[in-house]
mmCIF file of C-alpha atoms in Angstrom:
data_model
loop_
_atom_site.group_PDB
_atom_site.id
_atom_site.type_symbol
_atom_site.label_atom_id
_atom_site.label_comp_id
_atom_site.label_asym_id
_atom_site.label_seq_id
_atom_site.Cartn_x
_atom_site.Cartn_y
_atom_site.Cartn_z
ATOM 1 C CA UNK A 1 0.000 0.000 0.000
ATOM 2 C CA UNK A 2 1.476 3.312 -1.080
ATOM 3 C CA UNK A 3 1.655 5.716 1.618
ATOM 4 C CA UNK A 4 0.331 8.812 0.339
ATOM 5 C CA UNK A 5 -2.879 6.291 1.068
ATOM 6 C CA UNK A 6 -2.237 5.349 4.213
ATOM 7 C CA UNK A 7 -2.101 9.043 5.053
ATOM 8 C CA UNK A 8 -5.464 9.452 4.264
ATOM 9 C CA UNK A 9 -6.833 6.893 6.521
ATOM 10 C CA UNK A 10 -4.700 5.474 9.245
ATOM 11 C CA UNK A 11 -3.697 9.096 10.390
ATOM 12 C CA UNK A 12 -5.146 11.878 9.144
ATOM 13 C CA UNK A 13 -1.505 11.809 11.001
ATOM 14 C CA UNK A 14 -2.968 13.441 14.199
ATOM 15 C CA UNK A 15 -3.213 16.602 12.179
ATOM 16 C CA UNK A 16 -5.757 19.026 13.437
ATOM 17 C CA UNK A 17 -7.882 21.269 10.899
ATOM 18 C CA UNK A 18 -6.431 24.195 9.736
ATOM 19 C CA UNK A 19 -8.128 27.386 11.613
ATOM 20 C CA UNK A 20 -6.889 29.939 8.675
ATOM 21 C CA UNK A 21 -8.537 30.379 5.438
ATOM 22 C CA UNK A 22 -5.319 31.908 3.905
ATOM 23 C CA UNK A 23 -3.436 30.006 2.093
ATOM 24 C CA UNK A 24 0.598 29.861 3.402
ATOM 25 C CA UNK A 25 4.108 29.022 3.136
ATOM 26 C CA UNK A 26 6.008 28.024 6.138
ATOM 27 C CA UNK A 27 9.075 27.655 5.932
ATOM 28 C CA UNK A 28 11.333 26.046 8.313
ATOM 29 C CA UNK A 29 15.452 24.801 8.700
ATOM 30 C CA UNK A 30 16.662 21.684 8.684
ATOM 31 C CA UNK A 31 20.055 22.277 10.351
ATOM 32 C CA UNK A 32 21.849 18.717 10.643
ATOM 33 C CA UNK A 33 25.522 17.851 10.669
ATOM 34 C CA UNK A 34 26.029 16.963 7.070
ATOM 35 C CA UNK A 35 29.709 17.183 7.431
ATOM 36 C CA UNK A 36 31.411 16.197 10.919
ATOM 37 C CA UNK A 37 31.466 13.700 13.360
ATOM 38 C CA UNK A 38 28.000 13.239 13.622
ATOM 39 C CA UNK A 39 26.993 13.288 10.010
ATOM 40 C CA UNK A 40 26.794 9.289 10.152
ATOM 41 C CA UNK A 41 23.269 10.576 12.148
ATOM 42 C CA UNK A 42 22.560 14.144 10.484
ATOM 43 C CA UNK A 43 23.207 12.614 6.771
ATOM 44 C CA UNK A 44 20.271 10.102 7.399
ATOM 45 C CA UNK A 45 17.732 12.253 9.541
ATOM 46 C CA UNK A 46 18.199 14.821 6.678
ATOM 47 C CA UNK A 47 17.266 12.321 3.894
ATOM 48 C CA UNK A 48 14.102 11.045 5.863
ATOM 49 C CA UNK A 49 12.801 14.840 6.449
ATOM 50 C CA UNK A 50 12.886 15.151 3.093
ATOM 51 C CA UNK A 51 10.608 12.496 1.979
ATOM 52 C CA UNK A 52 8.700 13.722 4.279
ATOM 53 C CA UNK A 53 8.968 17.123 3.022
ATOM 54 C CA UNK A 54 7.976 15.516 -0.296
ATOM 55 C CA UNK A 55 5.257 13.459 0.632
ATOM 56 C CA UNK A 56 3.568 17.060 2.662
ATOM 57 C CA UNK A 57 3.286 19.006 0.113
ATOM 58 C CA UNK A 58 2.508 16.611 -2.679
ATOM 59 C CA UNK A 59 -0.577 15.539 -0.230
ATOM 60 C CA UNK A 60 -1.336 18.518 0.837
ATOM 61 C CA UNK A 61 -1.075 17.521 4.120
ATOM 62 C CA UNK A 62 -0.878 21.321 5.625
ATOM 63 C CA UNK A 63 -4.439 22.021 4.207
ATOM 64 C CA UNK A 64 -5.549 23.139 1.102
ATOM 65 C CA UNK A 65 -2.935 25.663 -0.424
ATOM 66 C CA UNK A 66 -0.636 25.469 2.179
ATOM 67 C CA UNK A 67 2.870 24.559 1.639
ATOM 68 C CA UNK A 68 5.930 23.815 3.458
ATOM 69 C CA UNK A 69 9.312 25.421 2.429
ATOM 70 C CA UNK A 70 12.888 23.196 3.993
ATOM 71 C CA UNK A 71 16.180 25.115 3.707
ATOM 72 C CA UNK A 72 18.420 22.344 4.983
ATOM 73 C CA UNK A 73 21.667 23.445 6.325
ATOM 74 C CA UNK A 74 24.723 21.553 7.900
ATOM 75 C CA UNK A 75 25.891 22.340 11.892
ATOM 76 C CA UNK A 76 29.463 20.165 10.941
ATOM 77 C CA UNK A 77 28.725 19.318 15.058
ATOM 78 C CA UNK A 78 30.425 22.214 15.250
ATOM 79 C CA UNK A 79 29.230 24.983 18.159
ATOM 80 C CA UNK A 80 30.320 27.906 16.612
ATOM 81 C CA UNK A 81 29.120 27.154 13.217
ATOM 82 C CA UNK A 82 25.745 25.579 14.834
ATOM 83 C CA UNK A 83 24.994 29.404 17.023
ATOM 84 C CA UNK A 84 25.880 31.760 13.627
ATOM 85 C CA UNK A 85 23.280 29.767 11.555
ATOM 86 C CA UNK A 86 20.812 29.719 14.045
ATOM 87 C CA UNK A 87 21.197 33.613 14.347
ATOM 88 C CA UNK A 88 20.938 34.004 11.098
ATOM 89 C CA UNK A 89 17.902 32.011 10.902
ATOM 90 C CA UNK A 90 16.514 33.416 13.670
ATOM 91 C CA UNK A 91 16.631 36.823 12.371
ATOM 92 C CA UNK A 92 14.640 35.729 9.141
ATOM 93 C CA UNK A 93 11.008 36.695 9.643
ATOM 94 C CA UNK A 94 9.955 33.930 7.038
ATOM 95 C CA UNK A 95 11.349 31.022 9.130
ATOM 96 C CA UNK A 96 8.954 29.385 11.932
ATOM 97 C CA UNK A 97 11.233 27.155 13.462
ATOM 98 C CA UNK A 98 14.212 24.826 12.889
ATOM 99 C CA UNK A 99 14.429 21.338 13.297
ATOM 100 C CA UNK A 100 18.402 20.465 14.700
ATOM 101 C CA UNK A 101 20.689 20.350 15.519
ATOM 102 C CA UNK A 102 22.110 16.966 15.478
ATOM 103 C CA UNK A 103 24.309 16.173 18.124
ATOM 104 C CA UNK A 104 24.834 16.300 22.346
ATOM 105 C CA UNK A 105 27.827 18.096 21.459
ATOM 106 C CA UNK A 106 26.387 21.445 19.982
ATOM 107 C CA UNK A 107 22.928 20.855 21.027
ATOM 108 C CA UNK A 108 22.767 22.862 24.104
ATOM 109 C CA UNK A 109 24.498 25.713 22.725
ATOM 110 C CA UNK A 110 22.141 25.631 20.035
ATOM 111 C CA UNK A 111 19.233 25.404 22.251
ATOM 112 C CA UNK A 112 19.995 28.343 24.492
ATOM 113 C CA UNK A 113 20.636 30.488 20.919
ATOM 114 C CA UNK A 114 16.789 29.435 20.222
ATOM 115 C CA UNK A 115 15.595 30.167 23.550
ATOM 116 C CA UNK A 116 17.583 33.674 23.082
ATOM 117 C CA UNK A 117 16.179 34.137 19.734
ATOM 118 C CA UNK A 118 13.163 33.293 20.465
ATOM 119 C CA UNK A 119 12.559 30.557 17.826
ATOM 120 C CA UNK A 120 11.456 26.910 18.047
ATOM 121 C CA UNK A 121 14.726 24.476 17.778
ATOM 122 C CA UNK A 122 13.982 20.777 17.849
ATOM 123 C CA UNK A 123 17.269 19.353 18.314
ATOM 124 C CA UNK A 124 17.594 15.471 16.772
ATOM 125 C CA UNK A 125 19.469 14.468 20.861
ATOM 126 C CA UNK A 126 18.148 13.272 23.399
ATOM 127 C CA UNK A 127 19.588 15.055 25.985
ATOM 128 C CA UNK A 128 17.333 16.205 28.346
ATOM 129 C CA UNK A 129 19.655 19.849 28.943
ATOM 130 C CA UNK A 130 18.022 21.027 25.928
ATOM 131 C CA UNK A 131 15.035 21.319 27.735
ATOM 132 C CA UNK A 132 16.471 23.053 29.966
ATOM 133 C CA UNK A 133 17.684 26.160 28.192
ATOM 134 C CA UNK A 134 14.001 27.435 27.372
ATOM 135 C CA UNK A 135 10.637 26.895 26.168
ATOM 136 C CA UNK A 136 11.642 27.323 22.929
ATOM 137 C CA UNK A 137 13.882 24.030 22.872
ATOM 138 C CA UNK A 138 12.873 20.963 22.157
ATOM 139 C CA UNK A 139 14.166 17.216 21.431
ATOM 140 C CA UNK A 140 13.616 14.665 18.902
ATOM 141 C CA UNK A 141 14.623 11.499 20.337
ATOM 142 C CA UNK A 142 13.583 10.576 23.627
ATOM 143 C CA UNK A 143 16.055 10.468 26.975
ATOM 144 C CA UNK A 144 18.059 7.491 28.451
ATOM 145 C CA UNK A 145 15.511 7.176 31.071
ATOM 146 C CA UNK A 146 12.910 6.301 28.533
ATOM 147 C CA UNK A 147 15.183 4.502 26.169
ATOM 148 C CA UNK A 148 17.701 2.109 28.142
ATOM 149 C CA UNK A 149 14.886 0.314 30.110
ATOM 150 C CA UNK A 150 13.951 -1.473 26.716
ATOM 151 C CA UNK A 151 17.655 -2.450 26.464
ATOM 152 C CA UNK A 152 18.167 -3.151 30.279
ATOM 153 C CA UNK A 153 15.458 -5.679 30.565
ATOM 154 C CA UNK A 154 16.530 -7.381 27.736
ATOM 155 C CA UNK A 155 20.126 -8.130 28.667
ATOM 156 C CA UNK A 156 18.848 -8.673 32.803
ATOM 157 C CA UNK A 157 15.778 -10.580 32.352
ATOM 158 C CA UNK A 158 15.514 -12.231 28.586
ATOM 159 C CA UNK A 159 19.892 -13.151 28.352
ATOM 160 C CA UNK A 160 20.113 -13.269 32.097
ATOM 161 C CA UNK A 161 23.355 -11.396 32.653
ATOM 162 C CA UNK A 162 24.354 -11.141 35.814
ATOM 163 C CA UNK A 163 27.991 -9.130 35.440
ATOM 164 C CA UNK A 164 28.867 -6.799 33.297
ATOM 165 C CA UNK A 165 31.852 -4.398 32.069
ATOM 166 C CA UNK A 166 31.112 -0.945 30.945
ATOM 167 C CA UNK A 167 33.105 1.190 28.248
ATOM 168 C CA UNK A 168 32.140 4.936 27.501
ATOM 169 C CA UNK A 169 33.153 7.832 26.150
ATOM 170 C CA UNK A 170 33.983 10.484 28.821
ATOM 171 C CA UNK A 171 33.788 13.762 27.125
ATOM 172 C CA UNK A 172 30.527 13.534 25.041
ATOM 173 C CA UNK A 173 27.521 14.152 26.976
ATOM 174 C CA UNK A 174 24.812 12.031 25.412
ATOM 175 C CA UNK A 175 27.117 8.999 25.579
ATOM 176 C CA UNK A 176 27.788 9.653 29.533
ATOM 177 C CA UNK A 177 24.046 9.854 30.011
ATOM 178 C CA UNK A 178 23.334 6.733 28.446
ATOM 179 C CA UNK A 179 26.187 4.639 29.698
ATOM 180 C CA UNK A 180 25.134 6.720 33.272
ATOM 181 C CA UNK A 181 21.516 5.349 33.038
ATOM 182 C CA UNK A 182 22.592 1.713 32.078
ATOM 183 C CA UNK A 183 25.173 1.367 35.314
ATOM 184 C CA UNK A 184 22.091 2.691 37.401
ATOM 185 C CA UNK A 185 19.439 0.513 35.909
ATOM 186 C CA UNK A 186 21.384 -2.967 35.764
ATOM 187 C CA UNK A 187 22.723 -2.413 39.092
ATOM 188 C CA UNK A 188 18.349 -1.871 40.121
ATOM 189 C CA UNK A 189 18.186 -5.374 38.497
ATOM 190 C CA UNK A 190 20.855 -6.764 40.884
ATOM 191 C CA UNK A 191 23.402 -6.984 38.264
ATOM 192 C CA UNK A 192 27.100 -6.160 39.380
ATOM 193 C CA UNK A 193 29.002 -3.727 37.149
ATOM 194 C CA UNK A 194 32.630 -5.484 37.273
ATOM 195 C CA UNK A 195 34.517 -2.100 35.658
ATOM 196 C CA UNK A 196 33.799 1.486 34.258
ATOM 197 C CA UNK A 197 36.166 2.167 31.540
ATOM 198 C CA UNK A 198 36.316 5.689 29.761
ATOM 199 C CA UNK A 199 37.191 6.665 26.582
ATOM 200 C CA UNK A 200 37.391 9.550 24.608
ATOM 201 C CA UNK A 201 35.607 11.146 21.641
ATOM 202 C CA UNK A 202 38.424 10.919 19.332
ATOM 203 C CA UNK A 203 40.452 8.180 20.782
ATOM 204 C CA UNK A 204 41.223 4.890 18.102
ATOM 205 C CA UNK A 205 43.396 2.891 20.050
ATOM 206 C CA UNK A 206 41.299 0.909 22.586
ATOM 207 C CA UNK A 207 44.346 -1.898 23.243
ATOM 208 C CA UNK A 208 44.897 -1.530 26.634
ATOM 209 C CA UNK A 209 41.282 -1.558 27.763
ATOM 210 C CA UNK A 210 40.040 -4.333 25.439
ATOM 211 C CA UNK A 211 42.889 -6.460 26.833
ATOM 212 C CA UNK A 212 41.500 -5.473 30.200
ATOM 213 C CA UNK A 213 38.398 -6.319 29.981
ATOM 214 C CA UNK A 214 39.026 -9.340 27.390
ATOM 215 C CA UNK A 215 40.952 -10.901 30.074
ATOM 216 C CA UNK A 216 38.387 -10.382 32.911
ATOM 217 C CA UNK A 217 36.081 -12.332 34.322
ATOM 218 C CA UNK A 218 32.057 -10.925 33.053
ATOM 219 C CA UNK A 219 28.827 -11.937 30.900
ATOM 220 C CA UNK A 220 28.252 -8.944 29.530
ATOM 221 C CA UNK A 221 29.773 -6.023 28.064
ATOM 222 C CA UNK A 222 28.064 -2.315 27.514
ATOM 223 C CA UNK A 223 29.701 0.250 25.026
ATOM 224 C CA UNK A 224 28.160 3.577 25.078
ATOM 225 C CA UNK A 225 29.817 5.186 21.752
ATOM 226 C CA UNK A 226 29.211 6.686 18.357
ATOM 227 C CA UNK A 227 28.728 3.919 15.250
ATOM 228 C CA UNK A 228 32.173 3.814 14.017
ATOM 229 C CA UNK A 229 33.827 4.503 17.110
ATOM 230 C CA UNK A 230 31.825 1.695 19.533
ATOM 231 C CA UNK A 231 32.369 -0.818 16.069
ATOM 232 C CA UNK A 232 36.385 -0.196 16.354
ATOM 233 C CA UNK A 233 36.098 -0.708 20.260
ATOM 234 C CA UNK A 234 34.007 -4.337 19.774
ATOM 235 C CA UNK A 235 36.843 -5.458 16.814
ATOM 236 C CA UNK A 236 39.557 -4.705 19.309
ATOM 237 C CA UNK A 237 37.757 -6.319 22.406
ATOM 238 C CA UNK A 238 37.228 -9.397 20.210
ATOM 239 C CA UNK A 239 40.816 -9.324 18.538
ATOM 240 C CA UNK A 240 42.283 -8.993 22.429
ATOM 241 C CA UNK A 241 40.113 -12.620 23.496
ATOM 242 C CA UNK A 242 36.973 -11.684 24.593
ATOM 243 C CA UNK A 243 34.671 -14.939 25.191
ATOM 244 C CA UNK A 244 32.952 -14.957 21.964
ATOM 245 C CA UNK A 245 30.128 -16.428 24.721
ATOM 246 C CA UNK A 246 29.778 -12.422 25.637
ATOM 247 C CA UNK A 247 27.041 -10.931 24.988
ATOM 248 C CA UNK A 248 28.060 -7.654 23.732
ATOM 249 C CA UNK A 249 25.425 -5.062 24.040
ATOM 250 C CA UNK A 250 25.191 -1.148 22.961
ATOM 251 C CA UNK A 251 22.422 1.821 22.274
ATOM 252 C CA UNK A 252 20.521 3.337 18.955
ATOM 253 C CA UNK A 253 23.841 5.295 17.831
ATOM 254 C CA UNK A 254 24.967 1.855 16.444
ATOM 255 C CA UNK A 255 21.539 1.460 14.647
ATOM 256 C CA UNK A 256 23.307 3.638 11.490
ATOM 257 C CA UNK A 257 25.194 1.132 8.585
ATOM 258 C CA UNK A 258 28.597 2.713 9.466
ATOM 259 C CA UNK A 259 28.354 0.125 12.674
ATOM 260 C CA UNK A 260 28.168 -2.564 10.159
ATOM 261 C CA UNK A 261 30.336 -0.694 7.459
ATOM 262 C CA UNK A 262 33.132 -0.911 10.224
ATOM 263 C CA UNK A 263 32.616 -3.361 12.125
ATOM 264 C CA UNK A 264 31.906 -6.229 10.167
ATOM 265 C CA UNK A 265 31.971 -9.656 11.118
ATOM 266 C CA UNK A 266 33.492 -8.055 14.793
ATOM 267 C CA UNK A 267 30.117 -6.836 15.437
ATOM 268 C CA UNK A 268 28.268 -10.092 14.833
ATOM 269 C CA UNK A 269 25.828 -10.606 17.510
ATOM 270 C CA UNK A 270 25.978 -7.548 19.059
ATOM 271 C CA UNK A 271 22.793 -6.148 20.499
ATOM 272 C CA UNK A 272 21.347 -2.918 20.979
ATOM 273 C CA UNK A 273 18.018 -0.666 20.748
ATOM 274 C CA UNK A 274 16.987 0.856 17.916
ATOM 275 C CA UNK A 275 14.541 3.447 16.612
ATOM 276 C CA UNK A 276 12.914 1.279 13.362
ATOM 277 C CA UNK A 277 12.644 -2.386 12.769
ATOM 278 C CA UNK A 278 14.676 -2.782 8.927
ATOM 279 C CA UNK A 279 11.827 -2.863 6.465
ATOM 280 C CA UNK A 280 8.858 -1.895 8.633
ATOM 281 C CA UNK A 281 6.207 -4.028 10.767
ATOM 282 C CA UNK A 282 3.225 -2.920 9.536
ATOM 283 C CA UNK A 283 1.715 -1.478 6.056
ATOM 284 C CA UNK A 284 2.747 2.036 7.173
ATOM 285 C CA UNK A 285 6.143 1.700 7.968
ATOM 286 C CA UNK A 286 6.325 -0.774 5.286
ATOM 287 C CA UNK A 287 5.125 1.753 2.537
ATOM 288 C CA UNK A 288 7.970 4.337 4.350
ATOM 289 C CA UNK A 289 10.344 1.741 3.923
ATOM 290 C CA UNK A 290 9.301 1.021 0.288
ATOM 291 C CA UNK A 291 8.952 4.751 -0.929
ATOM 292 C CA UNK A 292 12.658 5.920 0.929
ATOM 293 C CA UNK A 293 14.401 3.046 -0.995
ATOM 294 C CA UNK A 294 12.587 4.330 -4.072
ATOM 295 C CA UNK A 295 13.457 7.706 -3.754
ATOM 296 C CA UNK A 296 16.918 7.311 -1.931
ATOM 297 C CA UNK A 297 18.237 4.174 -3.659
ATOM 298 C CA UNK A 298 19.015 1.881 -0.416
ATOM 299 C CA UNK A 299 17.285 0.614 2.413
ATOM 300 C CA UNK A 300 16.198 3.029 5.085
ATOM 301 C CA UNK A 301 17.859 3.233 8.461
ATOM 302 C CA UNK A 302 17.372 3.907 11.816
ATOM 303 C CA UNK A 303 18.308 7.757 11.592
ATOM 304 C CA UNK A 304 16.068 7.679 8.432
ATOM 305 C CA UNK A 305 12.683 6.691 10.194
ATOM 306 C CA UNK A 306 13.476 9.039 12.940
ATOM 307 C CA UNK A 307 14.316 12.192 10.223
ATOM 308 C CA UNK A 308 11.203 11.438 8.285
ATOM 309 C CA UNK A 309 8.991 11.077 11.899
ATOM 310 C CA UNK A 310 10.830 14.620 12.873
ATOM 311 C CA UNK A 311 9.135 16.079 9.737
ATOM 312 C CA UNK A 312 6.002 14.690 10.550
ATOM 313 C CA UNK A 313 5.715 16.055 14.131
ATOM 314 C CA UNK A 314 6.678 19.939 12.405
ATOM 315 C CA UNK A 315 4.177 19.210 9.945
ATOM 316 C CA UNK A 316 1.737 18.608 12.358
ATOM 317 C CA UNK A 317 2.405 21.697 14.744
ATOM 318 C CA UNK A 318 2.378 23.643 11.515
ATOM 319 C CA UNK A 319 -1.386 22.192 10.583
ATOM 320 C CA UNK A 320 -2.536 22.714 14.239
ATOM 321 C CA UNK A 321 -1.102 26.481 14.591
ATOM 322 C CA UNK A 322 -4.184 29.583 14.871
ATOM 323 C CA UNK A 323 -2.304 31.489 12.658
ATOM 324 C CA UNK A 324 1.671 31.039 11.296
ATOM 325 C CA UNK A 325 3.880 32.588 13.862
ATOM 326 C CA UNK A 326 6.429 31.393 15.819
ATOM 327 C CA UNK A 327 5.074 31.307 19.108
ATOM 328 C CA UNK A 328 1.857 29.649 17.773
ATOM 329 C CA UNK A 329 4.492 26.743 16.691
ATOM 330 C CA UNK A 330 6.008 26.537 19.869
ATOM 331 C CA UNK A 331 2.922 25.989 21.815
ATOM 332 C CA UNK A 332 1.551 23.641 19.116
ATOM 333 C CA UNK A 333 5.026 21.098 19.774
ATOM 334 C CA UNK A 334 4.907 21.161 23.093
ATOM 335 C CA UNK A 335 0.893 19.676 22.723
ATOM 336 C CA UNK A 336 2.074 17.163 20.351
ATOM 337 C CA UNK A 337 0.153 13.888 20.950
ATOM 338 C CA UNK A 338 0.353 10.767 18.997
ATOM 339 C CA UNK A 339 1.944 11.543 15.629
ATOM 340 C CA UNK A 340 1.929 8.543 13.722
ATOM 341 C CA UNK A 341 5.231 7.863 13.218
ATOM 342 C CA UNK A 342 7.450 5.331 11.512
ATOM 343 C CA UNK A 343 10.018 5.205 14.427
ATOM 344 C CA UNK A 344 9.783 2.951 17.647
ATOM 345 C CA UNK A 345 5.854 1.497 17.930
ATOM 346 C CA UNK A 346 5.014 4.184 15.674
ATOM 347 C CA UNK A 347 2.875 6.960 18.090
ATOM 348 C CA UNK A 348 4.687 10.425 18.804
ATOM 349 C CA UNK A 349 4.025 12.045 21.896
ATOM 350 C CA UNK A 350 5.209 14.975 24.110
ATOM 351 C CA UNK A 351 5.056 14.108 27.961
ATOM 352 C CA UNK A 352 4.009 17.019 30.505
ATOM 353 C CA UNK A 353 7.816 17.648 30.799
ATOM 354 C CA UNK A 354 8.171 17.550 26.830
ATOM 355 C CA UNK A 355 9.841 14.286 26.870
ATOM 356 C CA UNK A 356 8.783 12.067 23.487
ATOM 357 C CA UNK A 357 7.634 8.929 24.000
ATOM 358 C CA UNK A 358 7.353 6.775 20.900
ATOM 359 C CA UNK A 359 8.953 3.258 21.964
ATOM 360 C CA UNK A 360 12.101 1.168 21.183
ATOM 361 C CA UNK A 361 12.797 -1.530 19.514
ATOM 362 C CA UNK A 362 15.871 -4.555 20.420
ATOM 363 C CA UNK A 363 17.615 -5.072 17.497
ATOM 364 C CA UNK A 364 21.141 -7.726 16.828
ATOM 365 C CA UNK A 365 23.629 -8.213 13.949
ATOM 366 C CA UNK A 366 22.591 -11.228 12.377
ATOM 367 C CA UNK A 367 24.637 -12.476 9.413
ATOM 368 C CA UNK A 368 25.682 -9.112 8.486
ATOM 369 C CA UNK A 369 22.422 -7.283 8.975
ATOM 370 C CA UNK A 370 19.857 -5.710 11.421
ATOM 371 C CA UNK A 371 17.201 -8.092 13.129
ATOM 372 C CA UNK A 372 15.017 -7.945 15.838
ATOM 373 C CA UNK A 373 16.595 -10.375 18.929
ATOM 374 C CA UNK A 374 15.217 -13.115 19.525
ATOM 375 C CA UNK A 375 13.107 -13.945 22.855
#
């Protein structure tokens, strides 16, 4: 089933009727990190929005007449880069909000320049801080807290783990926060945490603490990193002797092909959450997954599902505003309320503390590819 037809049953999409009889064009920013460290994530979330940006307007999905304008711009995770766009933007009348940027790293800065600005920023982290800065901040992807239960229950309760070795990276914030909310949750499940190694951002050389850990006694091992950098850190644990018994078990940053890309048959059975189940469960996120590769020429990803579902949730603010001004779109986020959605179990929602909620999903590397775990 196609989905320009699924939008115009399953969902009218959460979208509220339009309340103004003029016809408009609002025009928002997608400001990802097309270049950078985090581009592996900004790259994809980019390509989703913009089948979703597609699919809008070619639907008509912002009532009759209305369209929806995208500038998409790159943050190169980089803070100063990140704050001058956002001033720029910010000092364009025409633009209602801006959706990024991409990672922890410049996030925060970027959401105090929106909250200083005065313009909606919906930043693709999930770090809570964003929050924080302003009412005019807002994140995409929802918080450890809501995330790294689905992962901690799996490893406790479904593999049975009962000690397990920790490596993070110390100097990036949204990796501390998860790997800070795993320690605390497994250790609530009566699991001991045998060693906390730390890492940083940039390191490549993990040697010395894979041949720590490789020759230590645990059933489980947790590595809170990017894609890339958390696949180099499993090949080196693996090449230093680690029980290929160990479960080896990570977040939704290695959700992204670049985890497979580098880590190759090192990553093999490594388990994590993820944002979308490869190729969709149902006929929604089936038809997403169908139109994406048709558009885009490969298989949609993780960061893709969440990109296009980011789109969906400005489209529908945008539909639901009184009239087209910034402040209308700000409230109008903040009262978002299940979205459908082709991330996590598919329904977008906004929490009193304007935390989304939209589900995980478990995910292993199975013969080179992406499958739910089994149970």
């Amino acid at each position: 089933m196609k989905l320009s037809n699924l939008f115009a049953t399953c969902t009218a999409m959460a979208l509220l009727p339009a309340m103004a009889a003029q016809s408009d064009e609002y025009h928002v920013v997608v400001l990802q990190a097309l270049t950078g460290p985090a581009a592996f994530i900004g790259t994809a979330v980019a390509d989703g929005m913009r089948l979703a940006e597609q699919q809008i307007n070619e639907q008509g999905l912002l009532g009759e007449g209305n369209t929806l304008k995208v500038t998409y711009a790159d943050d190169a995770t980089d803070r100063t880069q990140t704050m001058s766009l956002i001033a720029r933007y910010a000092n364009d009348p025409s633009i209602l909000g801006i959706l990024g940027p991409t990672s922890g790293a410049v996030a925060i800065a970027g959401a105090s320049s929106g909250n200083q600005y005065k313009v909606p920023v919906v930043t693709t982290t999930n770090t809570p801080e964003v929050l924080d800065q302003g009412p005019w901040s807002f994140i995409l992807t929802q918080p450890p807290e809501i995330t790294i239960p689905y992962l901690v229950d799996y490893a406790a309760d479904v593999k049975g783990v009962k000690e397990c070795a920790i490596i993070g990276i110390r100097d990036i914030e949204a990796y501390v926060a998860l790997q800070k909310q795993f320690e605390k949750l497994m250790a609530d499940k009566g699991v001991r945490i045998t060693t906390v190694e730390q890492v940083g951002g940039t390191d490549s050389d993990f040697s010395s603490v894979a041949t720590k850990i490789a020759t230590s006694q645990q059933d489980c091992v947790f590595v809170s990193a990017s894609a890339s950098q958390g696949a180099n850190i499993i090949v080196q644990l693996r090449q230093a002797g680690l029980d290929p018994a160990t479960p080896v078990f990570g977040h939704n940053a290695f959700a992204s092909p670049e985890f497979l890309n580098r880590g190759g048959a090192g990553v093999e059975g490594v388990t994590f959450i993820a944002d979308w189940v490869p190729g969709g469960y149902d006929d929604f996120t089936r038809a997403f997954a169908t139109e994406f590769s048709e558009k885009f020429g490969h298989e949609a990803d993780n960061w893709n599902a969440v990109g296009y579902g980011g789109m969906l949730v400005m489209a529908n603010a945008l539909k639901s505003m009184p009239e087209p001004t910034r402040e209308a779109l700000r409230d109008q986020l903040g009262k978002t309320s299940e979205v459908r959605v082709a991330a996590g179990q598919g329904s977008y929602t906004l929490d009193e503390k304007r935390f989304p909620h939209v589900g995980m999903n478990v995910l292993t590397v199975q013969d080179g590819a992406f499958v739910q775990a089994p149970r």
